């Protein structure tokens, strides 16, 4: 299967298990950065939490102020090492046969290493000091922990480029603290979900609620920023700067339901906490991370592929320790807008499944990504599919045009 | 202490109303300042305030119903609530009625799935016109929502 152009994507890419296997082994474990969680979860020395990267169990631990991440897998026979979601440990100790590791991942103990009374035990050539847990490269970027399987990967900021880095720092002015977490299982290939996040064209059409309340019309001033690698982007818009409402109404979109009004509009309130009038910023990081700011709802969406036709999205809502009562209330109220039950985002849970159901046996058909031309460049217009083309550009740079 | 019949029947009829997509009847089970929250057991245990739905009064519940009835786009579906016996937790101002539940989701031409399990944590108020929820927290056992959560639980 060959991706000949970033504007014509064969549906096979969403259903072929051989492609999924290559992604698991070469893309996700290659030179890319993944979201692991918030530094604020590790308040004390030796705190740990467990998480996943694309289905691989990961444990993150703080040791002498250093945050380390390992594949949560004993090198003896592969058992999970840390079973709880969070905890505190002074060493890793495997429940299965009792092997132990220090918090740098170094093997320190093998039960019955010398056998009993000279019988059994490990062979002479087995040297504990050569045995380590598989460790990841870790970077704490403004209170958010990222990791990569690639020891040679460029640092996080170089990887995403200056514009995307600035967009992340914009929503991380202080150390983030978790306000709640939920998860959503979507019945589509992971790429359909991450394309959806780069699809600024659909947002105000599919999500009627957005448009009805003028939260994000394509005519609002804003734009798209795409990094040089192509796969990471920012889509943003500003509140109260209508360029041309008439264009929208003339289209008579289903989304315009002007007879609809909220009895209690508190959920729509926007406090300009970053002082730039930007009320919406969707920021994607290649391949599996999304940061959203929707009004005052701040969230990292961790995308976890669950087989070729399912993807889990974990929503990590955050705020800051010094949030005013007013800001705190705004973030709480806006849970009604975003997430698996959100007025403006619930449709994304379903639409991916609609594409997936049509992707098997598609007779070689391709999906079209020609809105806004053929490039994957930044633009002031959001009526474009440039960011999705950019995703496919970087995808092909990692896996080649001929995927299988 | 046994659960008053009026309260048990409020809890039952509230579930039955949702199962029948009779949202008007469901809304009638709340006082005007009745609160309604959906969260997960994990978030509740860690004292994290954010969950899935957060309504501070009945108007916000009316907005939910209006939005899912006329604005949001999703595959038509309905629920089937299976409720367990309500029991009483705490006393005085802390008193809550706890009702464990399982909710199945029925989507035409798809298999019925066990959608969520959890418990209702309810507070109620009596008035001349009957008993109503003043505070209803829906605590889900699991973090994961299949596809989406449009209709309240
Ligand atoms: S699998 Fe861990 S000690 Fe055997
Ligand atoms: Fe969307």
Coordinates of C-alpha atoms and ligand atoms in Angstrom, one line a residue:
Chain A
X1 CA 0.0 0.0 0.0
X2 CA 1.4 3.3 -1.0
X3 CA 0.5 6.9 0.0
X4 CA 1.1 8.7 -3.2
X5 CA 0.0 12.1 -2.2
X6 CA -0.8 13.7 1.2
X7 CA -4.1 14.9 -0.3
X8 CA -5.4 11.4 -1.2
X9 CA -5.3 8.9 1.6
X10 CA -6.3 5.3 0.9
X11 CA -8.8 4.0 3.4
X12 CA -6.8 0.9 3.8
X13 CA -4.4 2.8 6.1
X14 CA -7.2 2.7 8.8
X15 CA -7.9 -1.0 8.6
X16 CA -4.7 -3.0 7.6
X17 CA -3.3 -4.8 10.7
X18 CA 0.2 -4.9 9.1
X19 CA 0.2 -1.1 9.0
X20 CA -0.8 -1.0 12.6
X21 CA 2.1 -3.3 13.6
X22 CA 4.6 -1.0 11.8
X23 CA 3.2 2.0 13.6
X24 CA 3.5 0.3 17.0
X25 CA 7.1 -0.8 16.4
X26 CA 8.6 1.9 14.2
X27 CA 6.6 5.0 14.6
X28 CA 5.6 5.1 18.3
X29 CA 8.9 3.6 19.5
X30 CA 10.8 5.8 17.1
X31 CA 12.0 9.4 17.3
X32 CA 8.8 11.0 18.6
X33 CA 7.8 12.5 21.9
X34 CA 4.8 11.2 24.0
X35 CA 2.8 12.7 26.8
X36 CA 3.1 10.8 30.1
X37 CA 1.4 13.0 32.7
X38 CA 1.9 16.0 35.0
X39 CA 4.9 16.6 37.2
X40 CA 2.5 17.6 39.9
X41 CA 1.5 14.0 40.3
X42 CA 4.9 13.2 41.7
X43 CA 4.8 15.4 44.8
X44 CA 7.3 13.4 46.9
X45 CA 10.5 11.5 46.4
X46 CA 10.0 8.0 45.2
X47 CA 6.4 8.7 44.1
X48 CA 5.5 6.8 40.9
X49 CA 2.5 6.6 38.5
X50 CA 1.8 4.1 35.8
X51 CA 0.6 5.1 32.3
X52 CA 0.9 3.9 28.7
X53 CA 2.3 4.8 25.4
X54 CA 0.3 3.2 22.6
X55 CA -0.6 0.3 24.8
X56 CA 2.9 -0.2 26.2
X57 CA 2.8 -0.1 30.0
X58 CA 5.1 2.7 31.4
X59 CA 6.1 3.6 34.9
X60 CA 7.2 7.1 35.8
X61 CA 9.1 7.6 39.0
X62 CA 10.8 10.5 40.9
X63 CA 14.2 9.7 42.4
X64 CA 16.4 12.4 43.9
X65 CA 14.4 15.0 42.0
X66 CA 15.0 13.3 38.7
X67 CA 12.0 12.0 36.8
X68 CA 12.6 8.7 35.1
X69 CA 10.4 6.5 32.9
X70 CA 10.7 2.8 32.1
X71 CA 8.8 0.2 30.3
X72 CA 6.9 -1.3 33.2
X73 CA 8.1 -4.8 32.4
X74 CA 10.4 -7.1 34.3
X75 CA 13.4 -8.3 32.3
X76 CA 13.1 -11.8 33.7
X77 CA 9.8 -13.0 32.2
X78 CA 8.0 -9.8 31.4
X79 CA 5.6 -9.4 34.3
X80 CA 4.3 -5.9 35.1
X81 CA 6.5 -4.4 37.9
X82 CA 4.2 -1.7 39.3
X83 CA 0.5 -2.7 39.3
X84 CA -1.1 0.2 41.0
X85 CA -1.9 3.5 39.3
X86 CA 0.1 5.5 41.8
X87 CA 2.3 4.7 44.8
X88 CA 5.6 5.2 46.6
X89 CA 8.5 2.8 46.3
X90 CA 12.2 2.7 47.2
X91 CA 12.9 0.0 44.6
X92 CA 11.1 -1.9 41.9
X93 CA 10.2 -5.4 43.0
X94 CA 8.6 -7.9 40.8
X95 CA 5.8 -10.0 42.3
X96 CA 6.4 -13.0 40.0
X97 CA 9.8 -14.2 41.0
X98 CA 11.0 -11.4 43.2
X99 CA 13.7 -9.7 41.1
X100 CA 14.5 -6.2 42.3
X101 CA 15.7 -3.1 40.6
X102 CA 16.9 0.3 41.9
X103 CA 15.1 3.4 40.8
X104 CA 17.6 4.0 38.0
X105 CA 16.4 0.7 36.5
X106 CA 19.5 -1.3 37.4
X107 CA 18.9 -4.9 38.3
X108 CA 19.9 -5.4 42.0
X109 CA 18.5 -8.6 43.2
X110 CA 17.6 -12.1 41.8
X111 CA 15.9 -14.4 44.2
X112 CA 18.0 -17.5 44.8
X113 CA 20.6 -16.2 42.5
X114 CA 23.1 -18.7 43.8
X115 CA 20.6 -21.5 44.2
X116 CA 20.1 -23.4 47.4
X117 CA 23.0 -25.3 48.9
X118 CA 24.9 -25.1 45.6
X119 CA 22.0 -26.5 43.6
X120 CA 20.2 -24.4 41.0
X121 CA 20.6 -20.7 40.6
X122 CA 21.7 -18.5 37.8
X123 CA 24.7 -19.5 35.5
X124 CA 28.1 -17.8 36.2
X125 CA 27.9 -15.7 33.1
X126 CA 24.8 -13.9 34.3
X127 CA 25.9 -10.5 35.5
X128 CA 23.3 -8.4 37.2
X129 CA 25.2 -5.1 36.6
X130 CA 24.5 -5.6 32.8
X131 CA 20.8 -5.8 33.3
X132 CA 18.6 -2.7 33.1
X133 CA 14.9 -2.0 32.7
X134 CA 14.2 -0.5 29.3
X135 CA 14.3 3.2 30.0
X136 CA 12.9 6.2 28.1
X137 CA 14.3 9.6 27.4
X138 CA 12.3 12.0 29.6
X139 CA 11.8 15.7 29.5
X140 CA 9.8 17.8 31.9
X141 CA 8.5 20.7 29.8
X142 CA 6.8 23.4 32.0
X143 CA 5.4 20.8 34.4
X144 CA 4.3 18.3 31.7
X145 CA 6.3 15.1 31.4
X146 CA 7.1 13.9 27.9
X147 CA 9.1 10.8 26.9
X148 CA 10.6 9.1 23.9
X149 CA 11.9 5.6 23.2
X150 CA 14.7 7.2 21.1
X151 CA 17.8 8.1 23.1
X152 CA 19.0 10.3 20.3
X153 CA 15.8 12.3 19.8
X154 CA 16.3 16.1 19.7
X155 CA 15.0 17.9 22.8
X156 CA 11.3 18.6 23.0
X157 CA 11.4 22.2 21.8
X158 CA 13.5 21.4 18.8
X159 CA 11.2 18.5 17.9
X160 CA 8.0 20.7 17.9
X161 CA 9.6 23.9 16.6
X162 CA 9.4 27.4 18.1
X163 CA 5.8 28.2 17.2
X164 CA 4.3 25.1 18.6
X165 CA 6.5 25.4 21.7
X166 CA 5.2 28.9 22.2
X167 CA 1.6 27.6 21.9
X168 CA 2.3 25.0 24.6
X169 CA 3.9 27.5 26.9
X170 CA 0.9 29.8 26.4
X171 CA -1.3 27.3 28.1
X172 CA 1.3 26.3 30.7
X173 CA 2.1 29.7 32.3
X174 CA 2.4 27.9 35.7
X175 CA 2.7 24.4 36.9
X176 CA -0.4 22.5 35.8
X177 CA -2.4 20.5 38.4
X178 CA -4.9 17.8 37.5
X179 CA -8.6 18.7 38.0
X180 CA -10.1 15.4 36.8
X181 CA -9.6 12.7 34.2
X182 CA -12.0 10.7 32.0
X183 CA -11.6 8.5 29.1
X184 CA -13.4 7.8 25.9
X185 CA -13.3 4.8 23.6
X186 CA -13.8 5.6 20.0
X187 CA -14.4 3.0 17.4
X188 CA -12.0 4.1 14.8
X189 CA -8.4 3.8 13.9
X190 CA -6.2 6.2 15.9
X191 CA -5.3 8.2 12.8
X192 CA -8.9 9.1 12.2
X193 CA -9.0 10.7 15.6
X194 CA -5.8 12.6 15.3
X195 CA -6.8 13.7 11.8
X196 CA -10.0 15.0 13.3
X197 CA -8.0 17.2 15.7
X198 CA -6.2 18.7 12.8
X199 CA -9.4 19.3 10.9
X200 CA -10.2 22.9 11.4
X201 CA -12.7 22.6 8.5
X202 CA -15.1 20.4 10.4
X203 CA -15.2 22.1 13.7
X204 CA -17.9 24.7 13.1
X205 CA -19.9 22.5 10.8
X206 CA -20.2 19.2 12.7
X207 CA -20.3 20.8 16.1
X208 CA -23.5 22.8 15.7
X209 CA -23.2 24.0 19.3
X210 CA -20.0 25.9 18.5
X211 CA -21.6 27.8 15.7
X212 CA -25.0 28.3 17.4
X213 CA -23.2 30.2 20.1
X214 CA -20.7 31.8 17.9
X215 CA -17.9 30.1 19.8
X216 CA -16.0 29.1 16.8
X217 CA -17.2 30.2 13.4
X218 CA -14.8 29.9 10.6
X219 CA -15.2 33.6 10.0
X220 CA -13.8 34.5 13.4
X221 CA -10.3 35.7 13.2
X222 CA -7.7 33.1 13.9
X223 CA -5.5 30.8 11.9
X224 CA -3.5 27.7 11.5
X225 CA 0.1 27.2 12.4
X226 CA 1.9 24.1 11.2
X227 CA 5.4 23.2 12.1
X228 CA 8.2 22.4 9.6
X229 CA 8.0 18.7 10.2
X230 CA 4.3 19.0 9.3
X231 CA 2.7 16.8 12.0
X232 CA 2.2 19.3 14.8
X233 CA -0.1 22.2 14.5
X234 CA -2.1 24.9 16.3
X235 CA -5.6 26.1 15.2
X236 CA -6.8 29.1 17.1
X237 CA -9.5 31.7 17.0
X238 CA -10.3 34.9 18.8
X239 CA -13.6 35.8 20.5
X240 CA -15.7 38.7 19.4
X241 CA -13.9 39.6 16.1
X242 CA -16.4 38.5 13.5
X243 CA -15.0 39.0 10.1
X244 CA -18.1 38.2 8.2
X245 CA -21.1 36.7 9.9
X246 CA -23.2 37.1 6.7
X247 CA -21.0 34.6 4.8
X248 CA -21.9 32.1 7.4
X249 CA -25.6 32.7 7.5
X250 CA -25.8 32.7 3.8
X251 CA -24.5 29.2 3.8
X252 CA -27.5 28.3 5.9
X253 CA -25.7 25.6 7.6
X254 CA -27.5 23.1 9.7
X255 CA -25.3 24.3 12.5
X256 CA -27.0 27.7 12.6
X257 CA -29.9 27.2 14.9
X258 CA -30.6 30.7 15.9
X259 CA -33.8 29.8 17.7
X260 CA -31.7 28.0 20.3
X261 CA -30.5 29.7 23.4
X262 CA -29.2 28.5 26.7
X263 CA -31.3 29.2 29.8
X264 CA -28.1 29.5 31.9
X265 CA -25.2 30.6 29.7
X266 CA -22.6 30.4 32.4
X267 CA -21.1 27.4 30.6
X268 CA -20.1 29.7 27.7
X269 CA -18.4 32.3 29.8
X270 CA -14.9 33.1 28.7
X271 CA -12.3 34.7 31.0
X272 CA -9.4 36.0 29.0
X273 CA -6.9 34.4 31.4
X274 CA -3.9 34.6 28.9
X275 CA -4.7 38.2 27.9
X276 CA -4.7 37.7 24.1
X277 CA -8.5 37.2 23.4
X278 CA -7.8 33.7 22.0
X279 CA -10.7 31.6 23.2
X280 CA -9.9 28.5 21.3
X281 CA -6.5 26.8 20.7
X282 CA -6.3 23.2 19.5
X283 CA -2.7 22.1 19.5
X284 CA -1.6 18.8 18.2
X285 CA 1.8 17.1 18.7
X286 CA 2.8 14.4 16.4
X287 CA 1.8 11.7 16.8
X288 CA -0.4 11.1 19.9
X289 CA -0.9 14.2 22.0
X290 CA -3.4 17.1 21.9
X291 CA -3.5 20.2 24.1
X292 CA -6.8 22.0 24.0
X293 CA -7.9 25.4 25.3
X294 CA -11.7 25.8 24.8
X295 CA -12.6 29.0 26.6
X296 CA -11.2 28.2 30.0
X297 CA -11.2 24.4 29.7
X298 CA -7.6 23.3 29.6
X299 CA -6.8 19.7 28.8
X300 CA -4.2 17.3 27.5
X301 CA -5.7 14.5 25.4
X302 CA -3.6 11.4 25.5
X303 CA -4.4 9.2 22.5
X304 CA -3.9 5.5 23.0
X305 CA -4.3 3.2 20.0
X306 CA -6.2 0.1 21.0
X307 CA -5.9 -2.1 18.0
X308 CA -6.5 -1.2 14.4
X309 CA -10.1 -0.1 14.8
X310 CA -10.3 1.4 18.3
X311 CA -8.6 4.3 20.0
X312 CA -8.9 5.5 23.6
X313 CA -8.7 9.2 24.4
X314 CA -7.8 10.1 28.0
X315 CA -8.8 13.6 28.9
X316 CA -6.5 15.2 31.5
X317 CA -8.2 18.4 32.6
X318 CA -6.0 20.8 34.4
X319 CA -5.8 24.1 36.0
X320 CA -3.3 25.9 38.2
X321 CA -2.8 26.0 42.0
X322 CA -3.5 29.7 42.2
X323 CA -6.7 29.7 40.1
X324 CA -9.2 32.3 41.4
X325 CA -12.6 31.0 42.5
X326 CA -14.0 32.5 39.3
X327 CA -11.6 30.7 37.1
X328 CA -12.1 27.4 38.9
X329 CA -15.9 27.8 38.4
X330 CA -15.4 28.5 34.7
X331 CA -13.3 25.4 34.3
X332 CA -15.9 23.3 36.1
X333 CA -18.8 24.7 34.1
X334 CA -17.1 24.1 30.8
X335 CA -16.9 20.3 31.4
X336 CA -20.4 20.5 29.9
X337 CA -18.8 21.7 26.7
X338 CA -15.8 19.4 26.3
X339 CA -15.0 15.8 26.8
X340 CA -17.0 12.6 26.1
X341 CA -20.2 14.3 27.2
X342 CA -19.5 17.8 25.9
X343 CA -22.0 19.8 23.9
X344 CA -19.2 20.8 21.5
X345 CA -17.1 17.7 21.3
X346 CA -19.3 14.7 21.7
X347 CA -19.8 14.4 18.0
X348 CA -16.1 13.6 17.5
X349 CA -16.7 10.4 19.5
X350 CA -19.2 9.2 16.9
X351 CA -17.9 10.6 13.6
X352 CA -14.7 8.6 13.7
X353 CA -16.7 5.4 13.9
X354 CA -18.7 6.5 10.8
X355 CA -15.5 6.8 8.8
X356 CA -14.1 3.5 10.1
X357 CA -17.2 1.6 9.2
X358 CA -16.7 2.7 5.6
X359 CA -13.0 2.0 5.5
X360 CA -13.0 -1.8 5.2
X361 CA -13.3 -3.1 1.6
X362 CA -13.3 0.4 0.2
X363 CA -12.2 -0.9 -3.2
X364 CA -9.0 1.1 -3.2
X365 CA -10.9 4.3 -2.6
X366 CA -9.1 7.3 -1.1
X367 CA -10.2 10.1 1.2
X368 CA -9.7 13.6 -0.2
X369 CA -7.7 16.3 1.5
X370 CA -7.7 19.1 -1.0
X371 CA -9.4 21.9 1.0
X372 CA -7.1 24.9 0.9
X373 CA -4.8 23.4 -1.8
X374 CA -2.1 20.9 -1.6
X375 CA 0.4 22.3 0.8
X376 CA 0.9 21.9 4.6
X377 CA 1.7 25.5 5.4
X378 CA 0.5 27.9 8.1
X379 CA -2.3 30.1 7.0
X380 CA -4.7 32.7 8.4
X381 CA -7.6 30.7 7.0
X382 CA -9.0 27.7 8.8
X383 CA -11.0 26.6 5.8
X384 CA -8.2 24.2 5.0
X385 CA -7.0 20.7 5.5
X386 CA -3.4 21.7 5.5
X387 CA -2.7 20.4 9.0
X388 CA -4.0 16.9 8.1
X389 CA -1.8 16.9 5.0
X390 CA 1.0 17.9 7.3
X391 CA 0.3 14.9 9.5
X392 CA 0.6 12.6 6.5
X393 CA 3.8 14.3 5.4
X394 CA 5.4 13.5 8.8
X395 CA 3.9 10.1 8.9
X396 CA 5.4 9.2 5.5
X397 CA 8.8 10.7 6.7
X398 CA 8.8 8.1 9.5
X399 CA 7.3 5.1 7.7
X400 CA 8.0 5.7 4.1
X401 CA 5.4 6.3 1.3
X402 CA 5.1 2.5 0.8
X403 CA 3.7 1.5 4.2
X404 CA 3.3 -2.2 3.6
Chain B
X1 CA -33.8 2.9 58.8
X2 CA -35.8 2.0 55.7
X3 CA -36.0 4.1 52.5
X4 CA -39.3 6.0 52.3
X5 CA -41.5 4.7 49.4
X6 CA -41.8 8.1 47.9
X7 CA -38.0 8.4 47.5
X8 CA -37.6 4.9 46.2
X9 CA -40.2 5.6 43.6
X10 CA -38.6 9.0 42.6
X11 CA -35.3 7.1 42.0
X12 CA -37.1 4.4 40.0
X13 CA -39.3 6.8 37.9
X14 CA -36.3 8.9 37.2
X15 CA -34.5 6.0 35.6
X16 CA -37.6 4.8 33.8
X17 CA -38.1 8.3 32.4
X18 CA -34.6 8.3 30.9
X19 CA -35.1 4.8 29.5
X20 CA -38.3 6.0 27.8
X21 CA -36.5 9.2 26.5
X22 CA -39.1 11.2 28.5
X23 CA -36.9 14.0 29.5
X24 CA -39.7 16.2 30.6
X25 CA -40.6 13.7 33.2
X26 CA -37.0 13.3 34.2
X27 CA -36.6 17.0 34.7
X28 CA -39.7 17.1 36.9
X29 CA -37.7 15.0 39.5
X30 CA -35.4 17.9 40.3
X31 CA -36.0 21.1 42.4
X32 CA -35.3 24.4 40.6
X33 CA -31.9 24.6 42.3
X34 CA -31.3 20.9 42.1
X35 CA -27.7 20.0 41.2
X36 CA -26.6 17.1 39.0
X37 CA -23.1 15.9 38.5
X38 CA -21.6 12.9 36.7
X39 CA -18.1 11.9 37.8
X40 CA -15.9 8.8 38.2
X41 CA -15.0 6.8 41.3
X42 CA -11.4 7.7 40.7
X43 CA -11.9 11.4 40.5
X44 CA -14.2 11.3 43.5
X45 CA -11.7 9.3 45.6
X46 CA -8.9 11.7 44.7
X47 CA -11.1 14.7 45.5
X48 CA -10.8 16.0 41.9
X49 CA -13.7 18.2 41.0
X50 CA -14.0 17.5 37.3
X51 CA -16.0 14.7 35.7
X52 CA -18.4 14.5 32.8
X53 CA -21.4 16.7 33.6
X54 CA -21.8 19.6 36.0
X55 CA -25.1 21.2 36.4
X56 CA -25.7 23.7 39.3
X57 CA -29.5 24.2 38.8
X58 CA -32.4 22.9 36.8
X59 CA -32.0 25.4 34.0
X60 CA -28.6 23.8 33.2
X61 CA -30.4 20.5 33.0
X62 CA -33.0 22.0 30.7
X63 CA -30.1 23.2 28.6
X64 CA -28.6 19.7 28.4
X65 CA -32.0 18.3 27.3
X66 CA -32.4 21.1 24.7
X67 CA -28.9 20.6 23.3
X68 CA -29.1 16.8 22.9
X69 CA -32.7 17.1 21.6
X70 CA -32.1 19.7 18.9
X71 CA -28.4 20.6 18.4
X72 CA -26.1 17.7 19.0
X73 CA -25.6 15.0 16.3
X74 CA -25.3 11.3 17.4
X75 CA -26.7 7.9 16.5
X76 CA -30.1 7.5 18.1
X77 CA -29.9 5.3 21.2
X78 CA -31.6 4.7 24.5
X79 CA -30.7 3.2 27.9
X80 CA -31.9 0.5 30.1
X81 CA -31.3 1.1 33.8
X82 CA -31.1 -1.8 36.1
X83 CA -31.3 -0.5 39.7
X84 CA -30.3 -2.2 42.8
X85 CA -31.9 -1.6 46.2
X86 CA -31.5 1.9 47.6
X87 CA -29.8 2.2 51.0
X88 CA -29.1 5.1 53.4
X89 CA -25.7 6.4 54.1
X90 CA -24.8 8.8 56.8
X91 CA -27.3 10.9 58.8
X92 CA -28.6 14.4 59.4
X93 CA -27.2 16.8 56.8
X94 CA -24.8 14.1 55.5
X95 CA -27.6 11.7 54.7
X96 CA -27.5 10.3 51.2
X97 CA -29.6 7.7 49.4
X98 CA -27.3 5.4 47.5
X99 CA -28.6 3.3 44.6
X100 CA -26.2 1.1 42.7
X101 CA -27.0 0.7 39.0
X102 CA -26.0 -0.8 35.7
X103 CA -27.0 1.0 32.4
X104 CA -27.1 -0.8 29.1
X105 CA -27.1 1.1 25.9
X106 CA -29.4 0.1 23.1
X107 CA -28.5 1.3 19.6
X108 CA -30.6 0.1 16.6
X109 CA -28.8 -2.5 14.5
X110 CA -25.9 -2.8 17.0
X111 CA -25.4 -5.2 19.9
X112 CA -26.7 -3.9 23.2
X113 CA -23.7 -3.1 25.5
X114 CA -23.2 -2.7 29.2
X115 CA -22.5 1.0 29.0
X116 CA -21.7 2.0 32.6
X117 CA -22.1 0.8 36.2
X118 CA -21.9 3.0 39.3
X119 CA -24.1 4.5 42.0
X120 CA -26.4 7.4 42.5
X121 CA -25.7 9.5 45.6
X122 CA -28.9 11.4 46.1
X123 CA -30.2 14.1 48.4
X124 CA -33.8 15.0 48.3
X125 CA -36.3 17.6 49.5
X126 CA -40.0 17.2 50.4
X127 CA -42.5 19.9 49.3
X128 CA -46.3 20.0 49.0
X129 CA -46.0 18.7 45.5
X130 CA -43.9 15.7 46.4
X131 CA -40.3 14.7 46.8
X132 CA -37.5 15.9 44.5
X133 CA -33.7 15.7 44.0
X134 CA -31.7 18.6 45.4
X135 CA -28.4 17.0 44.8
X136 CA -27.7 14.0 42.6
X137 CA -24.2 12.7 42.0
X138 CA -23.7 9.9 39.5
X139 CA -20.4 8.1 40.3
X140 CA -19.2 5.8 37.5
X141 CA -17.1 2.8 38.5
X142 CA -14.9 3.0 35.4
X143 CA -13.3 6.0 33.7
X144 CA -14.1 4.9 30.2
X145 CA -17.1 6.1 28.2
X146 CA -17.9 4.2 25.0
X147 CA -18.2 6.7 22.1
X148 CA -20.0 9.5 23.9
X149 CA -22.3 10.4 26.8
X150 CA -25.1 12.6 25.5
X151 CA -28.2 11.6 27.5
X152 CA -27.8 12.0 31.3
X153 CA -27.7 8.8 33.4
Ligands
LIG1 S1 8.9 -12.0 35.8 FE1 9.7 -10.6 37.2 S2 10.9 -11.9 38.5 FE2 10.2 -13.3 37.0
LIG2 FE1 -14.3 17.9 16.4

